[in-house]
CSV table of C-alpha atoms in Angstrom, one decimal:
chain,number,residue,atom,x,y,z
A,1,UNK,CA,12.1,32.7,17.0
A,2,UNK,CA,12.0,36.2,19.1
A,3,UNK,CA,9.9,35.1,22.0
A,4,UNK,CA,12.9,32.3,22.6
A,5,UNK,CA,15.6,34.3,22.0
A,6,UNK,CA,17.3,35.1,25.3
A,7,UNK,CA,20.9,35.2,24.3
A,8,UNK,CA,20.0,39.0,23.3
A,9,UNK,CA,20.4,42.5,25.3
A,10,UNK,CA,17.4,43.9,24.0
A,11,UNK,CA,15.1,40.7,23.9
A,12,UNK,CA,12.3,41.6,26.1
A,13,UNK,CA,11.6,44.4,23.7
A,14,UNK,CA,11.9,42.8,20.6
A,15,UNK,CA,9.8,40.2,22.1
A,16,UNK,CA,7.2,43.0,23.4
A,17,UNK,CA,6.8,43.9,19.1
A,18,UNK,CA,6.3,40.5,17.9
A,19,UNK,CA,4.1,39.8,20.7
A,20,UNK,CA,1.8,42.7,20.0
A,21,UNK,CA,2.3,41.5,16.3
A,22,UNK,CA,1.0,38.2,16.7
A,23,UNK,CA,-1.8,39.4,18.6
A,24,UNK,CA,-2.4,41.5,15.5
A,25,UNK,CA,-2.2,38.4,13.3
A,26,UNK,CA,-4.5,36.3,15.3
A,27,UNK,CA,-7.5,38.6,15.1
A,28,UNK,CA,-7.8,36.9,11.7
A,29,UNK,CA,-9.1,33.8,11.8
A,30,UNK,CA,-7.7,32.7,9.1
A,31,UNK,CA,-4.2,32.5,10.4
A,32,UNK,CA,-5.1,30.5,13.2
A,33,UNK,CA,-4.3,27.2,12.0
A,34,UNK,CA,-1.0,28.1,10.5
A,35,UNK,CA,-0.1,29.7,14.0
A,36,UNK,CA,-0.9,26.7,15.9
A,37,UNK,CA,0.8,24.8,13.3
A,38,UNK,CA,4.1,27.3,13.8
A,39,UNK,CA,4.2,26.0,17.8
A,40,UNK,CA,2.7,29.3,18.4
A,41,UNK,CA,0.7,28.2,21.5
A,42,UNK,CA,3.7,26.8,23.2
A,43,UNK,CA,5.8,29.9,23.0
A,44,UNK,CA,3.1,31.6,23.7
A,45,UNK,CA,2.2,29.8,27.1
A,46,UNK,CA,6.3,29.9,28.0
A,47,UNK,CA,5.9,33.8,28.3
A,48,UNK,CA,2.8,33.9,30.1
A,49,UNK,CA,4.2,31.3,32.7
A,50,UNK,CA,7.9,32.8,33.1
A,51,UNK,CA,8.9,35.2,36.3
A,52,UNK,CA,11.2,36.9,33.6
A,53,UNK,CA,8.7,38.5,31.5
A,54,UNK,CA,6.6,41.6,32.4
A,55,UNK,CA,2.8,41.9,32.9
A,56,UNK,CA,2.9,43.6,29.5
A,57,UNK,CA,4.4,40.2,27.9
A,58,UNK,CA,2.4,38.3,30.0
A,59,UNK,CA,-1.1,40.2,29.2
A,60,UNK,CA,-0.3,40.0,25.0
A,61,UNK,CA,0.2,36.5,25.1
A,62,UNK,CA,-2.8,35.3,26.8
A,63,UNK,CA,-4.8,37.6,24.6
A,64,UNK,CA,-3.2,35.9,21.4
A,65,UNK,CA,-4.0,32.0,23.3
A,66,UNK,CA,-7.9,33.5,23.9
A,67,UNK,CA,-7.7,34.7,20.2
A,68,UNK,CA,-6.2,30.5,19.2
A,69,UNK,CA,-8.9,29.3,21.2
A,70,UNK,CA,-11.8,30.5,19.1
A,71,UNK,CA,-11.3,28.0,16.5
A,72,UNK,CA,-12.6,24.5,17.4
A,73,UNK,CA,-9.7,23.2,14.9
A,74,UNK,CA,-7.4,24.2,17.4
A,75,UNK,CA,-9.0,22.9,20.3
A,76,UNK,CA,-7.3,19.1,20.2
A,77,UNK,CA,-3.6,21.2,19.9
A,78,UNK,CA,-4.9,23.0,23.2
A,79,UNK,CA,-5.1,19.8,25.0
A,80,UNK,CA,-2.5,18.3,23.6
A,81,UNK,CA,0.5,20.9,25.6
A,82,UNK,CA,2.9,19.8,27.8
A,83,UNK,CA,1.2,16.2,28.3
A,84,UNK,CA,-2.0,16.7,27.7
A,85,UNK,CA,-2.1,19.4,30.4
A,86,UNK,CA,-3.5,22.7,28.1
A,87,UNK,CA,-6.7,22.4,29.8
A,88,UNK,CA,-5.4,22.9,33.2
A,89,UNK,CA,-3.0,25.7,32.4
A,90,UNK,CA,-5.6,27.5,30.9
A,91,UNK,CA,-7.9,26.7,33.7
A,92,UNK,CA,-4.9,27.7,36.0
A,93,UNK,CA,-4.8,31.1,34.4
A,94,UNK,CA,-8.3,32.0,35.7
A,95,UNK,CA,-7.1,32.5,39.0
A,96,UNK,CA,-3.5,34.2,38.1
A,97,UNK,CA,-2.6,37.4,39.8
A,98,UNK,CA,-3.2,39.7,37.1
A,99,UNK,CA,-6.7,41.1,35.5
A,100,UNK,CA,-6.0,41.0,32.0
A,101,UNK,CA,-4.7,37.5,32.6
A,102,UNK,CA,-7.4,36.4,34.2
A,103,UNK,CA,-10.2,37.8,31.7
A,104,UNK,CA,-8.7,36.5,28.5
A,105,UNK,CA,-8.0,33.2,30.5
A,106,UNK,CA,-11.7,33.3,30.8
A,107,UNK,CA,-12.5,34.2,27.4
A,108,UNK,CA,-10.1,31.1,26.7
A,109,UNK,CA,-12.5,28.6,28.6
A,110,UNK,CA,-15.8,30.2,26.9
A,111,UNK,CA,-14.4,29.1,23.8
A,112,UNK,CA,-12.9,25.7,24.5
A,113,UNK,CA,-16.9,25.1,26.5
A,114,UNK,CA,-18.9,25.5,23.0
A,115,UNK,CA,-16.7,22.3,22.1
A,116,UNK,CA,-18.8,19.5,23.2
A,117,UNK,CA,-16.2,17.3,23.7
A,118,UNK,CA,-14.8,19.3,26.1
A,119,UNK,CA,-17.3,21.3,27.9
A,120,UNK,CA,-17.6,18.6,30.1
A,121,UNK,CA,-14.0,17.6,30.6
A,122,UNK,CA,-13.6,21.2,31.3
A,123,UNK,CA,-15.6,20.8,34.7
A,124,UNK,CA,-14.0,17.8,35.7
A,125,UNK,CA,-10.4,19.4,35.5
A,126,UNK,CA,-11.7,21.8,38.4
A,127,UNK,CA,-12.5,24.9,36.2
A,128,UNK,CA,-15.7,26.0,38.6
A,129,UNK,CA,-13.5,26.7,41.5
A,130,UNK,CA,-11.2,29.7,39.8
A,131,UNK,CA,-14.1,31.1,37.8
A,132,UNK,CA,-16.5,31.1,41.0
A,133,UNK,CA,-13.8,33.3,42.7
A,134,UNK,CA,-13.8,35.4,39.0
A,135,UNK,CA,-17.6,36.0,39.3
A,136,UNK,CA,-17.9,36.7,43.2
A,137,UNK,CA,-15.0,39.0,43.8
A,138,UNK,CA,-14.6,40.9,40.4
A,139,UNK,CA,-14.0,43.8,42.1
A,140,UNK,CA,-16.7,46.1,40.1
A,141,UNK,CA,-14.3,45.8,37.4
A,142,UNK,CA,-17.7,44.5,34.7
A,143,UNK,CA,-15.0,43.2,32.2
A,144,UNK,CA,-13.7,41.0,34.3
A,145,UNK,CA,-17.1,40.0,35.5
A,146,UNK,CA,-18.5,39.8,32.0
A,147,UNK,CA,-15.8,37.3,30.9
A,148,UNK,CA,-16.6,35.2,33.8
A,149,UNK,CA,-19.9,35.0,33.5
A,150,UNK,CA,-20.0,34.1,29.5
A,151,UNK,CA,-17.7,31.1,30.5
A,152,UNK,CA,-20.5,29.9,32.6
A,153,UNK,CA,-23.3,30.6,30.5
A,154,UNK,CA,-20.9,28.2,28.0
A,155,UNK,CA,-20.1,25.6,30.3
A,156,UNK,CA,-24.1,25.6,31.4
A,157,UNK,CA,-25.2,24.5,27.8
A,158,UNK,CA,-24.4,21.3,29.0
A,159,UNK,CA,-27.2,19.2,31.0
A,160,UNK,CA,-24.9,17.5,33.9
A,161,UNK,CA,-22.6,21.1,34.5
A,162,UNK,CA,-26.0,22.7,35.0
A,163,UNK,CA,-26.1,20.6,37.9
A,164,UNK,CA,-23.1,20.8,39.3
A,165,UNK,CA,-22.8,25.0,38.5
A,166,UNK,CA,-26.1,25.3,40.9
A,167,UNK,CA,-24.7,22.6,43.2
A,168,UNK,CA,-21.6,24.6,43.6
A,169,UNK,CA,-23.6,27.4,44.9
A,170,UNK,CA,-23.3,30.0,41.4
A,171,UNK,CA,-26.8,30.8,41.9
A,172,UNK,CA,-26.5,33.9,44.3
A,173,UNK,CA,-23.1,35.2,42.3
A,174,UNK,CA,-25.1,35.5,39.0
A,175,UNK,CA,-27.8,37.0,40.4
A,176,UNK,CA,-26.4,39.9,41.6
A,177,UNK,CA,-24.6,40.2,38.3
A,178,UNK,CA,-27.8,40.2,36.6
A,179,UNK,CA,-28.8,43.4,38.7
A,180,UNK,CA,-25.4,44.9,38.2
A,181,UNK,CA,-27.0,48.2,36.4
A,182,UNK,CA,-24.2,47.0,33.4
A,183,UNK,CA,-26.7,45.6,30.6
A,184,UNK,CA,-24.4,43.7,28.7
A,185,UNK,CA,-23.5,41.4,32.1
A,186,UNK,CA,-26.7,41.3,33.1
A,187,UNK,CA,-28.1,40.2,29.7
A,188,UNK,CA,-25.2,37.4,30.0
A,189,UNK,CA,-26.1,36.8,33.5
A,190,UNK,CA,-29.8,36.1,32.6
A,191,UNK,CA,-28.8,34.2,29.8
A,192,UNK,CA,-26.7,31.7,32.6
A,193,UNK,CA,-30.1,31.8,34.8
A,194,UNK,CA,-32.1,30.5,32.4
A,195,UNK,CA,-30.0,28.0,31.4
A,196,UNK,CA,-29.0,26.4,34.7
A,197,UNK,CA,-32.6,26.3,35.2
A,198,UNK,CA,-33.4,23.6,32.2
A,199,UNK,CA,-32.7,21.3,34.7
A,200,UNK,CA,-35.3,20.0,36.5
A,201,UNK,CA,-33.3,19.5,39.7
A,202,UNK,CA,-32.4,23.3,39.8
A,203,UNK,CA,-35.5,24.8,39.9
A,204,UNK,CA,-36.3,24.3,43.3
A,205,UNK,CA,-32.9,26.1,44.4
A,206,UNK,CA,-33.4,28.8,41.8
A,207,UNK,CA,-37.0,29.8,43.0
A,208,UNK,CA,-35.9,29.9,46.4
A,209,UNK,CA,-33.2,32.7,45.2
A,210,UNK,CA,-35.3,34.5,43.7
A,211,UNK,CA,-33.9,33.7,40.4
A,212,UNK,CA,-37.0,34.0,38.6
A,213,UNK,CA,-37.1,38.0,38.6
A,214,UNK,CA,-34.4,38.7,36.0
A,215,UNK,CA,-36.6,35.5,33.7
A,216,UNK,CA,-39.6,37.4,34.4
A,217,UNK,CA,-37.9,41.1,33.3
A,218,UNK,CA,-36.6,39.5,29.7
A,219,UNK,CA,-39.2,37.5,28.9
A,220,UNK,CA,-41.0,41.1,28.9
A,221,UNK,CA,-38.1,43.4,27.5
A,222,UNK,CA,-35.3,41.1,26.2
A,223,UNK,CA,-34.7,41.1,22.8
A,224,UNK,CA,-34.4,37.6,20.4
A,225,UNK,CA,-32.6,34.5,22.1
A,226,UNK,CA,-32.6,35.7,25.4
A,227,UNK,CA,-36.5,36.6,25.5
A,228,UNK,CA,-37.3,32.8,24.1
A,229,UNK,CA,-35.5,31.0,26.2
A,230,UNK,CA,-36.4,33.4,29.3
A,231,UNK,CA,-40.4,32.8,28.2
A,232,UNK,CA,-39.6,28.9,27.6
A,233,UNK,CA,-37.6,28.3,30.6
A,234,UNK,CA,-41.2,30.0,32.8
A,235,UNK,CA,-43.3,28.3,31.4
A,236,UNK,CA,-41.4,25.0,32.8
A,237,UNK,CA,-39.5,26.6,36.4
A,238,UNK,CA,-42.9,26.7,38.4
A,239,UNK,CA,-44.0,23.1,36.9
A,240,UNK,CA,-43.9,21.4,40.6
A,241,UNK,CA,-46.5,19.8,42.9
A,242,UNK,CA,-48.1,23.0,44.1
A,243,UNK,CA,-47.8,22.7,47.7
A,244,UNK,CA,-43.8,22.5,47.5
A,245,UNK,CA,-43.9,25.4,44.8
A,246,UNK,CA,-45.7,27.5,47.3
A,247,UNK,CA,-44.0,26.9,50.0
A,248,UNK,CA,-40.8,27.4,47.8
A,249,UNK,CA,-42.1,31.1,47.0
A,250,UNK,CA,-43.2,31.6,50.7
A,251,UNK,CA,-39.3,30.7,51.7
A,252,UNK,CA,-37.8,33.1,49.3
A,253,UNK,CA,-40.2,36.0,49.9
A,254,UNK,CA,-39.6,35.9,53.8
A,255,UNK,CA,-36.0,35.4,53.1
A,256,UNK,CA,-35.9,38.8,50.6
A,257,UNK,CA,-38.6,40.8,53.6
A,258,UNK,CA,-35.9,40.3,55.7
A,259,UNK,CA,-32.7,40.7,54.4
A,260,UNK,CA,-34.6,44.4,53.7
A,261,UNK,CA,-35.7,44.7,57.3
A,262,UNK,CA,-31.7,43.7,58.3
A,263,UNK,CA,-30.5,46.7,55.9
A,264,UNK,CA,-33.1,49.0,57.3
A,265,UNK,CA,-32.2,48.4,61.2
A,266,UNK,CA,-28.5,48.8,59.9
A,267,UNK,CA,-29.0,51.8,58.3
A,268,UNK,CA,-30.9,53.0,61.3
A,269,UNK,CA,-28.4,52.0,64.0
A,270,UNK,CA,-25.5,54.0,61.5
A,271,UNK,CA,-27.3,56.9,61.8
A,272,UNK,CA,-28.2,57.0,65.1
């Protein structure tokens, strides 16, 4: 009732206190259905989307929708909004202007992804092309980065996204994430490695990257899931016919010797 009353004088900060309280009140699970049941999601996505309301309004709001999201009950009522159009005003919301927006937008699509009814849908409605832009140009900001990379270690669970994710050219963007120096983004960025390279038809382009490093590093170190699958997915990533997997290695080492000679001349010619 207060986030659509604009007949008032002090509306946006009455709104401001039930938004922050609804925020409070999804952080239980337990209220979710009830909220989504109360039209909260619609409300919810009318602040985010209006030019009236403040970053502030804007930034609570999304955080309560991520919060919604995390129950798979909910996930058909997602869909459902304004015509059957939630997933692409979610997906919408990973490229909006503002950070916080754009992280709990993100946190939104990991969520709906684990739904496996969706996880492919979410692909088809175009979500790789906002979250590729989320991963490349984070800014250094390792939040942001961290939710963006969890949504694609999500959406690659599934066998045909791995495909298209490596297709799309991710492999480069996750790799540097996984050699961030943050260890909780580059646990989830090794975690995303080793699943896009399941897929048989990956491997070829993840050797050449040099994706294999950050595999090799966990399957040593990691710790429980992430040590597994790292040690499962080696044992399979050099299973080619030998010749091409040579020359695969041979192509990525010459390309790594001289990207290094490159910095060096650079740092050379800077000094001089």
């Amino acid at each position: 009732r207060f986030l659509v009353d604009a007949e008032r004088e002090d509306s946006l900060e009455i709104e401001l206190k039930a938004l922050t309280a609804i925020r409070g009140l999804s952080r239980h699970p337990k209220n979710h259905n009830r909220m989504v049941r109360d039209q909260a999601l619609a409300a919810l996505y009318t602040v985010v989307q209006s030019p009236l309301k403040s970053v502030r309004h804007k930034s609570l709001a999304m955080q309560t929708i991520a919060e919604l999201c995390k129950s798979e009950a909910n996930h058909k009522k997602v869909t459902e909004l304004d015509g059957n159009q939630g997933l692409r005003k979610i997906i919408l919301l990973v490229d909006h202007y503002d950070d916080s927006i754009r992280q709990y937008a993100a946190k939104a699509i990991e969520s709906l992804a684990a739904n496996v009814v969706l996880v492919e849908k979410l692909v088809e409605e175009g979500v790789l092309i906002p979250l590729k832009k989320l991963v490349k140009h984070h800014g250094g900001k390792m939040d942001l980065a961290l939710s963006g990379i969890k949504a694609l270690t999500e959406l690659a669970q599934n066998v045909e996204n791995q495909k298209i994710i490596v297709k799309e050219g991710f492999v480069p963007h996750v790799l540097r994430l996984a050699n961030c120096g943050t260890s909780e983004v580059e646990k989830a960025a090794t975690m995303a490695m080793a699943r896009l390279a399941q897929s048989n038809v990956n491997r070829p382009k993840i050797i050449y990257h040099g994706g294999f490093k950050p595999l090799i590093y966990n399957a040593q170190y990691g710790r429980d899931e992430l040590k597994e699958q790292s040690k499962e997915v080696l044992s399979n990533l050099f299973k080619m016919p030998g010749a091409k997997r040579d020359q695969l290695v041979k192509k990525a080492v010459d390309k790594f010797r001289s990207g290094g000679q490159r910095q060096r001349d650079e740092s050379g010619y800077g000094l001089g």
